[in-house]
Short mmCIF file of C-alpha atoms in Angstrom, two decimals:
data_model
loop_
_atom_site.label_atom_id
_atom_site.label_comp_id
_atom_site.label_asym_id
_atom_site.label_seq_id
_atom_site.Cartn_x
_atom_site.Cartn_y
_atom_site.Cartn_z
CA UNK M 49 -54.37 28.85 -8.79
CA UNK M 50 -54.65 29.30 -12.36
CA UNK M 51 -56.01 27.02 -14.43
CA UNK M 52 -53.37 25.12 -17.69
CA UNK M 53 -55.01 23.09 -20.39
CA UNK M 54 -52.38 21.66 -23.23
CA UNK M 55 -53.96 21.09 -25.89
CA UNK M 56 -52.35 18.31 -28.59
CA UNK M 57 -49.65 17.61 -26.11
CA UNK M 58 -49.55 15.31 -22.83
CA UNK M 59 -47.92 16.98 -20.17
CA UNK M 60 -47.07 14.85 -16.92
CA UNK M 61 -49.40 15.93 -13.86
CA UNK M 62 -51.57 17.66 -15.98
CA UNK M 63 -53.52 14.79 -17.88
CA UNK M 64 -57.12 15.73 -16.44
CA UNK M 65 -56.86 19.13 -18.16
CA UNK M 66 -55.70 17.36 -21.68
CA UNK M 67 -57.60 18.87 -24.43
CA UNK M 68 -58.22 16.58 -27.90
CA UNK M 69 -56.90 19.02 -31.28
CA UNK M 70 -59.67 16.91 -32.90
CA UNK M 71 -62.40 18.24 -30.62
CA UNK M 72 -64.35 21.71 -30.39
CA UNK M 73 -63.68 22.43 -26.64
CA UNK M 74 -63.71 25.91 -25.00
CA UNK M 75 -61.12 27.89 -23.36
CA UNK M 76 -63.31 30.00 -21.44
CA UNK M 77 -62.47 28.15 -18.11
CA UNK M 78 -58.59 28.38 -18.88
CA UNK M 79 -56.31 31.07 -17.84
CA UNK M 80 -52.72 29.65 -19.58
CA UNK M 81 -53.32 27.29 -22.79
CA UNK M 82 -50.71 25.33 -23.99
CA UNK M 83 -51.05 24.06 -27.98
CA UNK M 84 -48.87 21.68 -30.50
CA UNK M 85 -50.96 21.14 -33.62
CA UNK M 86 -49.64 17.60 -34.29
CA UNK M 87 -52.00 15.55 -35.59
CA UNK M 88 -50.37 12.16 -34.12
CA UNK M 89 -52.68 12.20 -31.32
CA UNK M 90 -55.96 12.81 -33.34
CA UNK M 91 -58.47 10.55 -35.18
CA UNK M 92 -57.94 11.62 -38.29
CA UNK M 93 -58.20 8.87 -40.83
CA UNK M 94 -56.90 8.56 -44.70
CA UNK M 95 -59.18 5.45 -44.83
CA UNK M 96 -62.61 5.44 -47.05
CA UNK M 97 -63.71 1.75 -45.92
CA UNK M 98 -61.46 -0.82 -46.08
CA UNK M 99 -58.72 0.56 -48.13
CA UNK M 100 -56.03 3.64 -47.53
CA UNK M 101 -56.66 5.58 -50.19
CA UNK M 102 -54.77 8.60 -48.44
CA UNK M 103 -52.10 9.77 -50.90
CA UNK M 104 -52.23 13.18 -53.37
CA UNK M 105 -49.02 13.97 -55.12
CA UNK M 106 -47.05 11.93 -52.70
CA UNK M 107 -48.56 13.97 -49.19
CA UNK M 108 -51.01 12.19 -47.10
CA UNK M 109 -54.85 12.64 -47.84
CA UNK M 110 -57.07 12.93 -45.04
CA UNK M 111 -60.65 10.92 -46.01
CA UNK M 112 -63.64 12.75 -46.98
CA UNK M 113 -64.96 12.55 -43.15
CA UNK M 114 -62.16 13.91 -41.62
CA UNK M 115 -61.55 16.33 -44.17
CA UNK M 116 -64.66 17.87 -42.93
CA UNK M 117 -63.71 17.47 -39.31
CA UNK M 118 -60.65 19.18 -40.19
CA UNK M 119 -62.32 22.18 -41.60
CA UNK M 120 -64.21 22.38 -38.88
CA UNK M 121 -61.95 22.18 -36.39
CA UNK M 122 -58.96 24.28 -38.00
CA UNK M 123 -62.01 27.27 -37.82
CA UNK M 124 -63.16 26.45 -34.65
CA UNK M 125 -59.31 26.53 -32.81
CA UNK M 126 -58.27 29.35 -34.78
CA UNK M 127 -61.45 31.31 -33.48
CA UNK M 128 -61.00 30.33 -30.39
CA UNK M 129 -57.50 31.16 -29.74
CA UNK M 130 -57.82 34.39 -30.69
CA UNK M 131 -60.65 35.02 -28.69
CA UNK M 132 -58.73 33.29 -25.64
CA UNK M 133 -55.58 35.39 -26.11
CA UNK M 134 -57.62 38.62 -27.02
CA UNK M 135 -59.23 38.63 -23.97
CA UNK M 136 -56.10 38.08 -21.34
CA UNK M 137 -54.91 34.56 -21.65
CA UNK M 138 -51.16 33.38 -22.58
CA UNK M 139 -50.77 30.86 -24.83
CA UNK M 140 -47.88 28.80 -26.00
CA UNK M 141 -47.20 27.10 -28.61
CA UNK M 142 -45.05 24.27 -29.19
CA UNK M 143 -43.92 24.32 -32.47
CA UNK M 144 -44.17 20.75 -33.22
CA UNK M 145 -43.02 19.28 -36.63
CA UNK M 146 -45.30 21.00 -39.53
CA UNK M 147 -47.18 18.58 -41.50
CA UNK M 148 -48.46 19.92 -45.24
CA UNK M 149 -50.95 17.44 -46.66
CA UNK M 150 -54.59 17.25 -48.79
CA UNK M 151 -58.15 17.54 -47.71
CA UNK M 152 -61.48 16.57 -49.76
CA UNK M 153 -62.70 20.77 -49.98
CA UNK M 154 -66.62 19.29 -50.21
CA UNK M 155 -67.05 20.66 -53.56
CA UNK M 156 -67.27 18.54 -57.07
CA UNK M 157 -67.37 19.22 -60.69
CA UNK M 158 -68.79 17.04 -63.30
CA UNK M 159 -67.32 16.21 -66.74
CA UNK M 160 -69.14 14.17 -69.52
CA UNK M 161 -72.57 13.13 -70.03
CA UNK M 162 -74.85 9.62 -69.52
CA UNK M 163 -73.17 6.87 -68.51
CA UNK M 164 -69.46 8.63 -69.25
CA UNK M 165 -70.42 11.37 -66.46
CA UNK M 166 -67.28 11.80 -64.23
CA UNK M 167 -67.35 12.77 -60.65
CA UNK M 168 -64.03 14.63 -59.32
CA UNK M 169 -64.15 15.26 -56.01
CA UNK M 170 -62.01 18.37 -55.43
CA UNK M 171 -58.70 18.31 -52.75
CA UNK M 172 -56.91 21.56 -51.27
CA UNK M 173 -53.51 21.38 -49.66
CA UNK M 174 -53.75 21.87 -45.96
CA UNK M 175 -51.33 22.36 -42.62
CA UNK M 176 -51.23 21.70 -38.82
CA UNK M 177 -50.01 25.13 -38.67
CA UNK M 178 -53.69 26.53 -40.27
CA UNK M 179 -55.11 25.21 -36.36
CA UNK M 180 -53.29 28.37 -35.67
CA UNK M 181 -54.49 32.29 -36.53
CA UNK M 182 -51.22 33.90 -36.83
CA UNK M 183 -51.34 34.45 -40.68
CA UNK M 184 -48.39 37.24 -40.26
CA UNK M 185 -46.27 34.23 -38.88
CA UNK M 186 -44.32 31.89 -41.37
CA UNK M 187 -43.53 28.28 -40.39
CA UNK M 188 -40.47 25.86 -41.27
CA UNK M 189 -39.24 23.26 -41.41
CA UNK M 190 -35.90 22.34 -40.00
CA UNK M 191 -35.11 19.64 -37.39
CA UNK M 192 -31.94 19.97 -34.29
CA UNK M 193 -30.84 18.57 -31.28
CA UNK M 194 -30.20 21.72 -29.25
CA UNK M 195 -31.56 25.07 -28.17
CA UNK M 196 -30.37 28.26 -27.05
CA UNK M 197 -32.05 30.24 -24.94
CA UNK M 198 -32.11 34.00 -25.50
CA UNK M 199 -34.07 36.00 -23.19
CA UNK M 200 -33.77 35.58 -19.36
CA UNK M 201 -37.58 35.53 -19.52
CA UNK M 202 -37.25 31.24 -20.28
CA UNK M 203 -33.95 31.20 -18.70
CA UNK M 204 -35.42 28.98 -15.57
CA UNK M 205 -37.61 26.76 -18.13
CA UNK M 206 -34.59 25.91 -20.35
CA UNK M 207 -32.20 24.96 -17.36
CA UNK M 208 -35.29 22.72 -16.27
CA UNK M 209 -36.16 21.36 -19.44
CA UNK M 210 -33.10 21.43 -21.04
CA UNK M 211 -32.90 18.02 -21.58
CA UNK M 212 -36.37 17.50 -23.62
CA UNK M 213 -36.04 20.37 -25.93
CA UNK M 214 -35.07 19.92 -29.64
CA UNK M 215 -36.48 21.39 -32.73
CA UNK M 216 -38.53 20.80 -35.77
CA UNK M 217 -39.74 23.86 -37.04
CA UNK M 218 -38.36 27.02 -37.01
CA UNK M 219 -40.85 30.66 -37.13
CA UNK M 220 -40.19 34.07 -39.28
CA UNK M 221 -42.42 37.04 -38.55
CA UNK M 222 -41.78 40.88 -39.05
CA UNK M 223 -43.84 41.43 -35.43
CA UNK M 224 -41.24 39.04 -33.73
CA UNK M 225 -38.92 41.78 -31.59
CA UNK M 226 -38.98 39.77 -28.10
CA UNK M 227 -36.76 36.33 -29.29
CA UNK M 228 -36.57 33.58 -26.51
CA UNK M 229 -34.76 30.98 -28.23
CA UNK M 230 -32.27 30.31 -31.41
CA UNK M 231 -30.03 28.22 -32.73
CA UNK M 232 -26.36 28.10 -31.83
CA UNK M 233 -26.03 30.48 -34.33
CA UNK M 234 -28.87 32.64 -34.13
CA UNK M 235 -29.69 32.16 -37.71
CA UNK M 236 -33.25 30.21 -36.58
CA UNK M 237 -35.89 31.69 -34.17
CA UNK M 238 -37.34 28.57 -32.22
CA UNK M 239 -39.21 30.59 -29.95
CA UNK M 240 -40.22 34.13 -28.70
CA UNK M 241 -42.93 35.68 -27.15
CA UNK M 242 -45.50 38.20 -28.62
CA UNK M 243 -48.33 40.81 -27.12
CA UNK M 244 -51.57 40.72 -28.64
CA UNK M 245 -54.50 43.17 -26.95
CA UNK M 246 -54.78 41.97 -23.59
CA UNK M 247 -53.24 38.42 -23.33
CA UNK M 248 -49.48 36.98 -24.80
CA UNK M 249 -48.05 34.26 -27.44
CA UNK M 250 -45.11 32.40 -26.66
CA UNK M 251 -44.01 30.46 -28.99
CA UNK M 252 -41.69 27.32 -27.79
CA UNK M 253 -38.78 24.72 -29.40
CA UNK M 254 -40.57 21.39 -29.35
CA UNK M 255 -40.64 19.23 -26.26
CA UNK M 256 -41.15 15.59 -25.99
CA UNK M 257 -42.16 14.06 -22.52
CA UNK M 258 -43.23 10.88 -23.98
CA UNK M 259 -39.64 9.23 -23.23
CA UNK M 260 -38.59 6.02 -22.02
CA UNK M 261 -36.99 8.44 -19.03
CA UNK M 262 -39.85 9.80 -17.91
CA UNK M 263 -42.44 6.88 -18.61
CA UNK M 264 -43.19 3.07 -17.07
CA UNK M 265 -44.93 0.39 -19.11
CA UNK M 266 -47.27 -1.98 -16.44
CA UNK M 267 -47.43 -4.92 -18.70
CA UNK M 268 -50.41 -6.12 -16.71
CA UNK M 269 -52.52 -3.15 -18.09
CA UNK M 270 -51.08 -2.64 -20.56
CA UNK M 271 -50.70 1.36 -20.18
CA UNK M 272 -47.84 3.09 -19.57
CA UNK M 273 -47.77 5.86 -17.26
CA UNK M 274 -45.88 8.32 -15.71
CA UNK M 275 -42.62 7.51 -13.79
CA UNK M 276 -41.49 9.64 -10.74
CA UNK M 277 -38.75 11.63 -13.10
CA UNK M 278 -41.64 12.07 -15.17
CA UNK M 279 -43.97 14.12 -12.43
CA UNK M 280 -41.27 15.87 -11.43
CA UNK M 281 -39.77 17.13 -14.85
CA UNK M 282 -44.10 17.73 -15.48
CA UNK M 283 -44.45 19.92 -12.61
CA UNK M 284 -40.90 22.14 -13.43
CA UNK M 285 -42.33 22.52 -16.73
CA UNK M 286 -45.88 23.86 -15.77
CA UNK M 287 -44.82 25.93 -12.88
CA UNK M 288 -41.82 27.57 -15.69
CA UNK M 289 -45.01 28.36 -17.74
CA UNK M 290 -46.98 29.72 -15.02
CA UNK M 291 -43.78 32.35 -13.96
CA UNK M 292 -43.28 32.93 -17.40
CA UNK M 293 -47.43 33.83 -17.32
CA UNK M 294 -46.65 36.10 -14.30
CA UNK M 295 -43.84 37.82 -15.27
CA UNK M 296 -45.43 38.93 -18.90
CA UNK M 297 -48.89 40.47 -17.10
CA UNK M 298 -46.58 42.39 -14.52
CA UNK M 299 -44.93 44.00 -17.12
CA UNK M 300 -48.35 44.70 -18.91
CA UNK M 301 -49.75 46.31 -15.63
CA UNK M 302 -47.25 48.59 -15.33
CA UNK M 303 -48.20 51.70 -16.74
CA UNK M 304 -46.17 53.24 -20.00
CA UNK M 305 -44.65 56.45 -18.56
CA UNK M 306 -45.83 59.68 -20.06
CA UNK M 307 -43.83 61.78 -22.04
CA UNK M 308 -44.16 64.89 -19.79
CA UNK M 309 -42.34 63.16 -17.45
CA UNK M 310 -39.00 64.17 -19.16
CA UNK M 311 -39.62 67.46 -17.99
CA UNK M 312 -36.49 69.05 -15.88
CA UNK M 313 -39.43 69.89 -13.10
CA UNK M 314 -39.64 66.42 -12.24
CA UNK M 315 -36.02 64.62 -12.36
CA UNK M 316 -35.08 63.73 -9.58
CA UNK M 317 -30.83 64.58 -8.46
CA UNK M 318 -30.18 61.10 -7.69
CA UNK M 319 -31.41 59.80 -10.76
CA UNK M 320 -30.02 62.01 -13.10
CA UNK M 321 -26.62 60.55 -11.79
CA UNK M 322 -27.33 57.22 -12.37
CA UNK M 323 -28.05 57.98 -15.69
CA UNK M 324 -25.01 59.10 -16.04
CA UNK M 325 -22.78 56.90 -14.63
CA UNK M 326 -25.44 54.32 -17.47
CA UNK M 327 -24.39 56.28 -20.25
CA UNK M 328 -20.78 56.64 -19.00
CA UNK M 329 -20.82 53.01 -19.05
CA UNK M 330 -22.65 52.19 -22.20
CA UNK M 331 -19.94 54.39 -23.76
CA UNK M 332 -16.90 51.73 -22.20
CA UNK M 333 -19.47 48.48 -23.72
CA UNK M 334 -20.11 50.05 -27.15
CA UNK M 335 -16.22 51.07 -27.37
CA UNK M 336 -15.23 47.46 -26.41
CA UNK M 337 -17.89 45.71 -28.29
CA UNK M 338 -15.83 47.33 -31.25
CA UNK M 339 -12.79 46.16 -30.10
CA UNK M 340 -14.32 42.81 -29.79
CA UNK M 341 -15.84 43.02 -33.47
CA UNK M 342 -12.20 44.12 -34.37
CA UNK M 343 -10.56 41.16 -32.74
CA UNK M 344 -13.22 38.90 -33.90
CA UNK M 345 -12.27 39.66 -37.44
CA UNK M 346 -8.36 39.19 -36.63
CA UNK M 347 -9.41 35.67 -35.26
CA UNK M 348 -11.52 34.57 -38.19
CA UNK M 349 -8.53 35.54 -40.62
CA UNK M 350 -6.48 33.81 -38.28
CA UNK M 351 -8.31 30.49 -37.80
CA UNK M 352 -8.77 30.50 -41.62
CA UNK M 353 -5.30 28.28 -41.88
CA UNK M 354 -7.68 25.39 -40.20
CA UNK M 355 -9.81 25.37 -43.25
CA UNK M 356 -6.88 23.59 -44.86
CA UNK M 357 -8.50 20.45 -42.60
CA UNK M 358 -12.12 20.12 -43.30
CA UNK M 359 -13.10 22.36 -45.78
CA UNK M 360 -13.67 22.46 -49.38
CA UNK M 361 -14.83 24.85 -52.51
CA UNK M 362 -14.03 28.66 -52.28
CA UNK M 363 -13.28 28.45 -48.67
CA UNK M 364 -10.47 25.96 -49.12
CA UNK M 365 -9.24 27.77 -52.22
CA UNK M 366 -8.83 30.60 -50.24
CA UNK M 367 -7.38 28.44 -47.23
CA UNK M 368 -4.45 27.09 -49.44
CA UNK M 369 -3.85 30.84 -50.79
CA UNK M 370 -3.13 31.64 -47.50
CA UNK M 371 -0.92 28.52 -46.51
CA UNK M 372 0.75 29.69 -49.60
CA UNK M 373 1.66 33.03 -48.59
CA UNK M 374 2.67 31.68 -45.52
CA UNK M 375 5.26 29.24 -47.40
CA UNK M 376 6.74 32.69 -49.43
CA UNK M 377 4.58 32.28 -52.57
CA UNK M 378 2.51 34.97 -54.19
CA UNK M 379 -0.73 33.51 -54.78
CA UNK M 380 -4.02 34.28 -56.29
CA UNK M 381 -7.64 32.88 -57.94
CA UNK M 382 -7.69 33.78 -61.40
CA UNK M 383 -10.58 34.51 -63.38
CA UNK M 384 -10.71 36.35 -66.90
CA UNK M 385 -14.18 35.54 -68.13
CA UNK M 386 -12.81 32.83 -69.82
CA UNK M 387 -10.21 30.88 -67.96
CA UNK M 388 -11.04 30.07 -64.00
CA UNK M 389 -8.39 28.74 -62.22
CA UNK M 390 -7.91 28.12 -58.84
CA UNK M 391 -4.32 29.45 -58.39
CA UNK M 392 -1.41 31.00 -60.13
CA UNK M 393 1.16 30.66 -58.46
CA UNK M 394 4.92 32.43 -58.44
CA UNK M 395 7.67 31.34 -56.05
CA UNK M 396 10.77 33.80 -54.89
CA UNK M 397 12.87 31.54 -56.77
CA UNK M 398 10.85 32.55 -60.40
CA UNK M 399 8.79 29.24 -60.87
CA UNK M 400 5.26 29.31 -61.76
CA UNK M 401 2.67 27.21 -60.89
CA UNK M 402 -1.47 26.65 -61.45
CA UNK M 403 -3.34 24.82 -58.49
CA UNK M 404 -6.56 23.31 -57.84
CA UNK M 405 -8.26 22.09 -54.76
CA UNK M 406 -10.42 19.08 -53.85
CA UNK M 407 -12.19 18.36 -50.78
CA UNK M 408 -13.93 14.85 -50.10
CA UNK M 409 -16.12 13.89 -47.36
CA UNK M 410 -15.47 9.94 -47.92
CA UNK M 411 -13.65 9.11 -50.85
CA UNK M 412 -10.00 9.52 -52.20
CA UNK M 413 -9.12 12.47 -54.97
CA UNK M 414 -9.87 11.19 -58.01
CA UNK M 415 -9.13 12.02 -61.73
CA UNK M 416 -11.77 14.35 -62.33
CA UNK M 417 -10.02 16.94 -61.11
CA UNK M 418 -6.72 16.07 -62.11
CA UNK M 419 -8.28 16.34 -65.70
CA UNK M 420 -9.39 19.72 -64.46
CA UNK M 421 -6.30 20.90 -64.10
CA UNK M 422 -4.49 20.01 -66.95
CA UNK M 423 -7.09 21.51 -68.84
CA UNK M 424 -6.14 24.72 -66.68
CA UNK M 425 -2.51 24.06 -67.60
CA UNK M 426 -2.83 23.79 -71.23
CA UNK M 427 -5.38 26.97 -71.76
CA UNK M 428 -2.75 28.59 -69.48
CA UNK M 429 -0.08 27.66 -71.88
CA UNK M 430 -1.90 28.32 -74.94
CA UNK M 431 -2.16 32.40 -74.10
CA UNK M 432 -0.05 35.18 -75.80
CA UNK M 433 1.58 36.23 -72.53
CA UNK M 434 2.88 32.94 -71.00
CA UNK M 435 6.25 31.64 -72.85
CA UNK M 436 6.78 28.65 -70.71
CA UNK M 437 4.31 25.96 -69.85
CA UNK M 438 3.42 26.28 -65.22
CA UNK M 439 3.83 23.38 -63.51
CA UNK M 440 0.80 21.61 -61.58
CA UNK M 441 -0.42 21.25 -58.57
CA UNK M 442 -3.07 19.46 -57.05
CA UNK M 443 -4.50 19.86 -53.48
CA UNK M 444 -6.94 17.19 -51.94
CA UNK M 445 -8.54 16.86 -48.42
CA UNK M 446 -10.03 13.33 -48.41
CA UNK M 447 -12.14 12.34 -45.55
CA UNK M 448 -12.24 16.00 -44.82
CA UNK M 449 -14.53 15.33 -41.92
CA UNK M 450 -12.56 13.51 -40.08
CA UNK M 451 -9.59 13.99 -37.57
CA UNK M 452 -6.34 14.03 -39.62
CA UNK M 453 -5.05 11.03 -38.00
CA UNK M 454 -7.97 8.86 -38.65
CA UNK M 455 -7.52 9.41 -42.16
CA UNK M 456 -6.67 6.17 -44.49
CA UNK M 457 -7.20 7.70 -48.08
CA UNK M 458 -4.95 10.11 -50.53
CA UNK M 459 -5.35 10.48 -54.03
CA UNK M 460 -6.36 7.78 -55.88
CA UNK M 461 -3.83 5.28 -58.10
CA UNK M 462 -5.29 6.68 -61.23
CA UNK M 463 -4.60 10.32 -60.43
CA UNK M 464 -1.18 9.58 -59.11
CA UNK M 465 -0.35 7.77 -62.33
CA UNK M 466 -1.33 10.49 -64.06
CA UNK M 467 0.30 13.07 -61.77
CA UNK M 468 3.42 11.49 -62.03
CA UNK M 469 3.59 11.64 -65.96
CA UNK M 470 2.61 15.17 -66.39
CA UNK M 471 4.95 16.15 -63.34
CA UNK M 472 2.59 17.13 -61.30
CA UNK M 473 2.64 17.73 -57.27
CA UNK M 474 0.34 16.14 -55.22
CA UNK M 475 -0.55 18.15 -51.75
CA UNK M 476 -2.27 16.79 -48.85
CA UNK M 477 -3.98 20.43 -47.24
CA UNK M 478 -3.62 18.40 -43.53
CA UNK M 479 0.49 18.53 -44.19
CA UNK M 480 0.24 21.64 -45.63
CA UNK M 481 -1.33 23.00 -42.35
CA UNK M 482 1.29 21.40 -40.30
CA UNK M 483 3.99 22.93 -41.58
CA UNK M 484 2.07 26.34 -42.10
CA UNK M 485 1.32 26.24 -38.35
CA UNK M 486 5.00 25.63 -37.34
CA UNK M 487 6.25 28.55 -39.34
CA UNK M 488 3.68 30.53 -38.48
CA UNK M 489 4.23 30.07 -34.75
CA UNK M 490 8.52 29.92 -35.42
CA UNK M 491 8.93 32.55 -38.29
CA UNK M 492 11.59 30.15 -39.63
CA UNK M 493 11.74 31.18 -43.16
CA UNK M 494 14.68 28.94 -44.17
CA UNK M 495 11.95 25.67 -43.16
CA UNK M 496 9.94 27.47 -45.49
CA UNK M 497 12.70 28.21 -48.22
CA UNK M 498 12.89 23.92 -47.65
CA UNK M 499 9.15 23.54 -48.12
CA UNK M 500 9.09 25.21 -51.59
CA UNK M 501 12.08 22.92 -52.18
CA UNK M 502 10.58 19.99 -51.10
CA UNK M 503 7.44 21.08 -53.98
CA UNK M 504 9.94 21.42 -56.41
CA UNK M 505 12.02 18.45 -56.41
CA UNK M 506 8.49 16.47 -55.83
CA UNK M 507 6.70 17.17 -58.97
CA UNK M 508 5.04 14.24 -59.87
CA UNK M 509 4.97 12.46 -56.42
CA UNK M 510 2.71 13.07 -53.13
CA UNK M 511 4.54 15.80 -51.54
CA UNK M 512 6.45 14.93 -48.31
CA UNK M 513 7.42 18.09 -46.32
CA UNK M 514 10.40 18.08 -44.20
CA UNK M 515 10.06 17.17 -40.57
CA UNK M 516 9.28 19.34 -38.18
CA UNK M 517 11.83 20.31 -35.93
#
């Protein structure tokens, strides 16, 4: 049975082979190693006597004893890990939250003379992720709830761990081609697994077993221990690891086949028409994965119209361009180097318009951008080409974040006195998408001949589109 040792990270059932980071233990007796470089469960102290002197530019400072213990052991894990994995073992890594703070380097330098000598004792930034020799990796920061895996290779360690993975730090490498685990949108690598000589890395999301799920507290002892759940979640974890172990050195013992293989002397008839009937079929999946990227894009113009309900900036501009379209407007951004506005806007009927759009997370429409637009209206008005001033109007999504329904705020009073003495419409984006969606889904054009009416008559006034029928 091969031996695991985690290293930095308590693992239920496997406390006697618990490793300190702080510590300059061998791996020569392990055969899987297991490693989070977080520094919570070392002895490390910002303390020089009796007072915390452990702050440098706002990041902890580690004292001038375990600054050297540091530097000793960030040399002695980083040697040893590469001599571990170099020589056949797997390692994984959790990748725990990454900590940058200050060390004492051991080096001074001396300013003045006599009695107005002064000592400075020098510092050098410093991370968890230096325990670690993979100088080709990069490390980040960035903290989630949930993890995807990618690779059938963790597949069985996810579904039995599922529950304990999150992540804090995300990895970037140019050597990364196997990736076990992503975010939702694959925009994050939060694990994957790597080759190096004779052994394997594999880097893993964070896991936490040191829940109140997995844990019991014996008040009499005071020590809290491992609960039943806890052994049990423990050993799915280690055995995951250990068929994770197996199932990279099979594929290593297999032997790369040479390239005189090819050769027609050696292919074999019932091979040659299963390759075949694999390229016959990887000729159906590459034509549908087009059809799929097609669709896809068909889909995202469609579910655009939504953005009218939670979105704000360009992609709302462009949302209420669309709902426009939809209601028989021609609409467009305009931009001339000197005049950026979010609409112009031309109905069938020969009535212009200029809009701007607002989103809010928590917080009515205000002024501001009332102001903003009649500052678009009157630049508008003051150019050579336009004869007759454009009418306004304004589009807000308050509480943009939340369900339309739940919504209590509009535009403020301020902006809908002022709205209402320039003549200027008010548009909630929710109604607009209502009534976009029913003519969208009806092709009634006369409800949208009534919803350009409705603008019209409303100038001034929070628009109220007709009901739906």
């Amino acid at each position: 049975m091969k031996r695991i040792s985690n290293i930095g990270i308590h693992i239920p059932t496997n406390d006697d082979n618990y490793i300190n980071l702080d510590s300059l233990s061998s791996l020569s007796e392990t055969d899987i190693a297991i490693i989070s470089p977080d520094l919570a469960l070392t002895s490390y102290s910002t303390y020089e006597g009796y007072s915390d002197n452990g702050k440098y530019e706002g990041k902890t400072l580690y004292n001038k004893d375990s600054s050297s213990r540091i530097i000793d052991h960030t040399k002695h894990w980083k040697a040893e890990i590469l001599h571990f994995i170099e020589n056949g073992g797997t390692l994984f890594v959790v990748l725990c939250r990454k900590t940058d703070f200050y060390i004492y380097t051991g080096t001074q330098s001396f300013s003045g003379t006599g009695r107005n000598q002064k000592t400075t004792n020098h510092v050098t930034p410093h991370s968890n992720y230096k325990y670690l020799p993979f100088s080709s990796f990069e490390f980040h920061s960035a903290s989630g709830t949930t993890v995807y895996p990618n690779s059938s290779l963790v597949a069985e360690l996810h579904k039995n761990c599922k529950d304990y993975f999150s992540f804090e730090t995300y990895i970037k490498s140019d050597k990364i081609t196997d990736t076990t685990f992503t975010t939702k949108n694959k925009d994050r690598i939060l694990g994957a697994s790597i080759a190096l000589k004779k052994g394997f890395i594999v880097f893993l999301p964070y896991i936490d077993f040191r829940v109140n799920t997995l844990t019991k507290y014996n008040s009499k002892t005071n020590k809290t221990t491992w609960n039943a759940e806890g052994v049990k979640i423990g050993k799915l974890f280690l055995n995951s690891l250990a068929q994770i172990d197996k199932v990279l050195k099979q594929e290593q013992d297999k032997t790369p086949k040479p390239n005189w293989l090819a050769q027609n002397i050696f292919e074999l008839s019932e091979s040659a028409l299963t390759e075949k009937k694999i390229a016959k079929l990887s000729e159906e999946i590459l034509k549908k994965q087009k059809e799929i990227v097609k669709l896809e894009g068909v889909l995202e113009e469609q579910e655009s119209l939504k953005d009218l309900l939670f979105e704000t900036g360009k992609p709302l501009e462009k949302a209420v361009i669309k709902a426009l379209t939809i209601l028989g407007y021609s609409a467009e951004n305009y931009d001339d180097g000197e005049l950026e506005l979010d609409q112009i806007i031309l109905s069938p009927e020969g009535q212009r318009f200029i809009g701007e759009c607002e989103g809010k997370e928590s917080k009515d429409i205000d002024v501001s951008k009332f102001r903003q637009l009649l500052d678009g209206l009157n630049a508008d008005f003051e150019k050579d080409s336009v004869e007759e001033r454009a009418s306004g109007l304004l589009f807000g999504n308050p509480q943009r974040l939340q369900a339309p329904n739940e919504r209590s705020l509009s535009f403020t009073q301020k902006c809908q006195t002022g709205a209402k003495r320039e003549q200027i419409g008010l548009v909630k984006t929710a109604d607009l998408f209502d009534v976009c969606k029913y003519i969208v889904e009806s092709k009634d054009k006369d409800f949208a001949k009534r919803c350009r009416d409705s603008i019209s008559e409303q100038l001034g006034e929070i628009i109220r589109f007709p009901q739906l029928q």
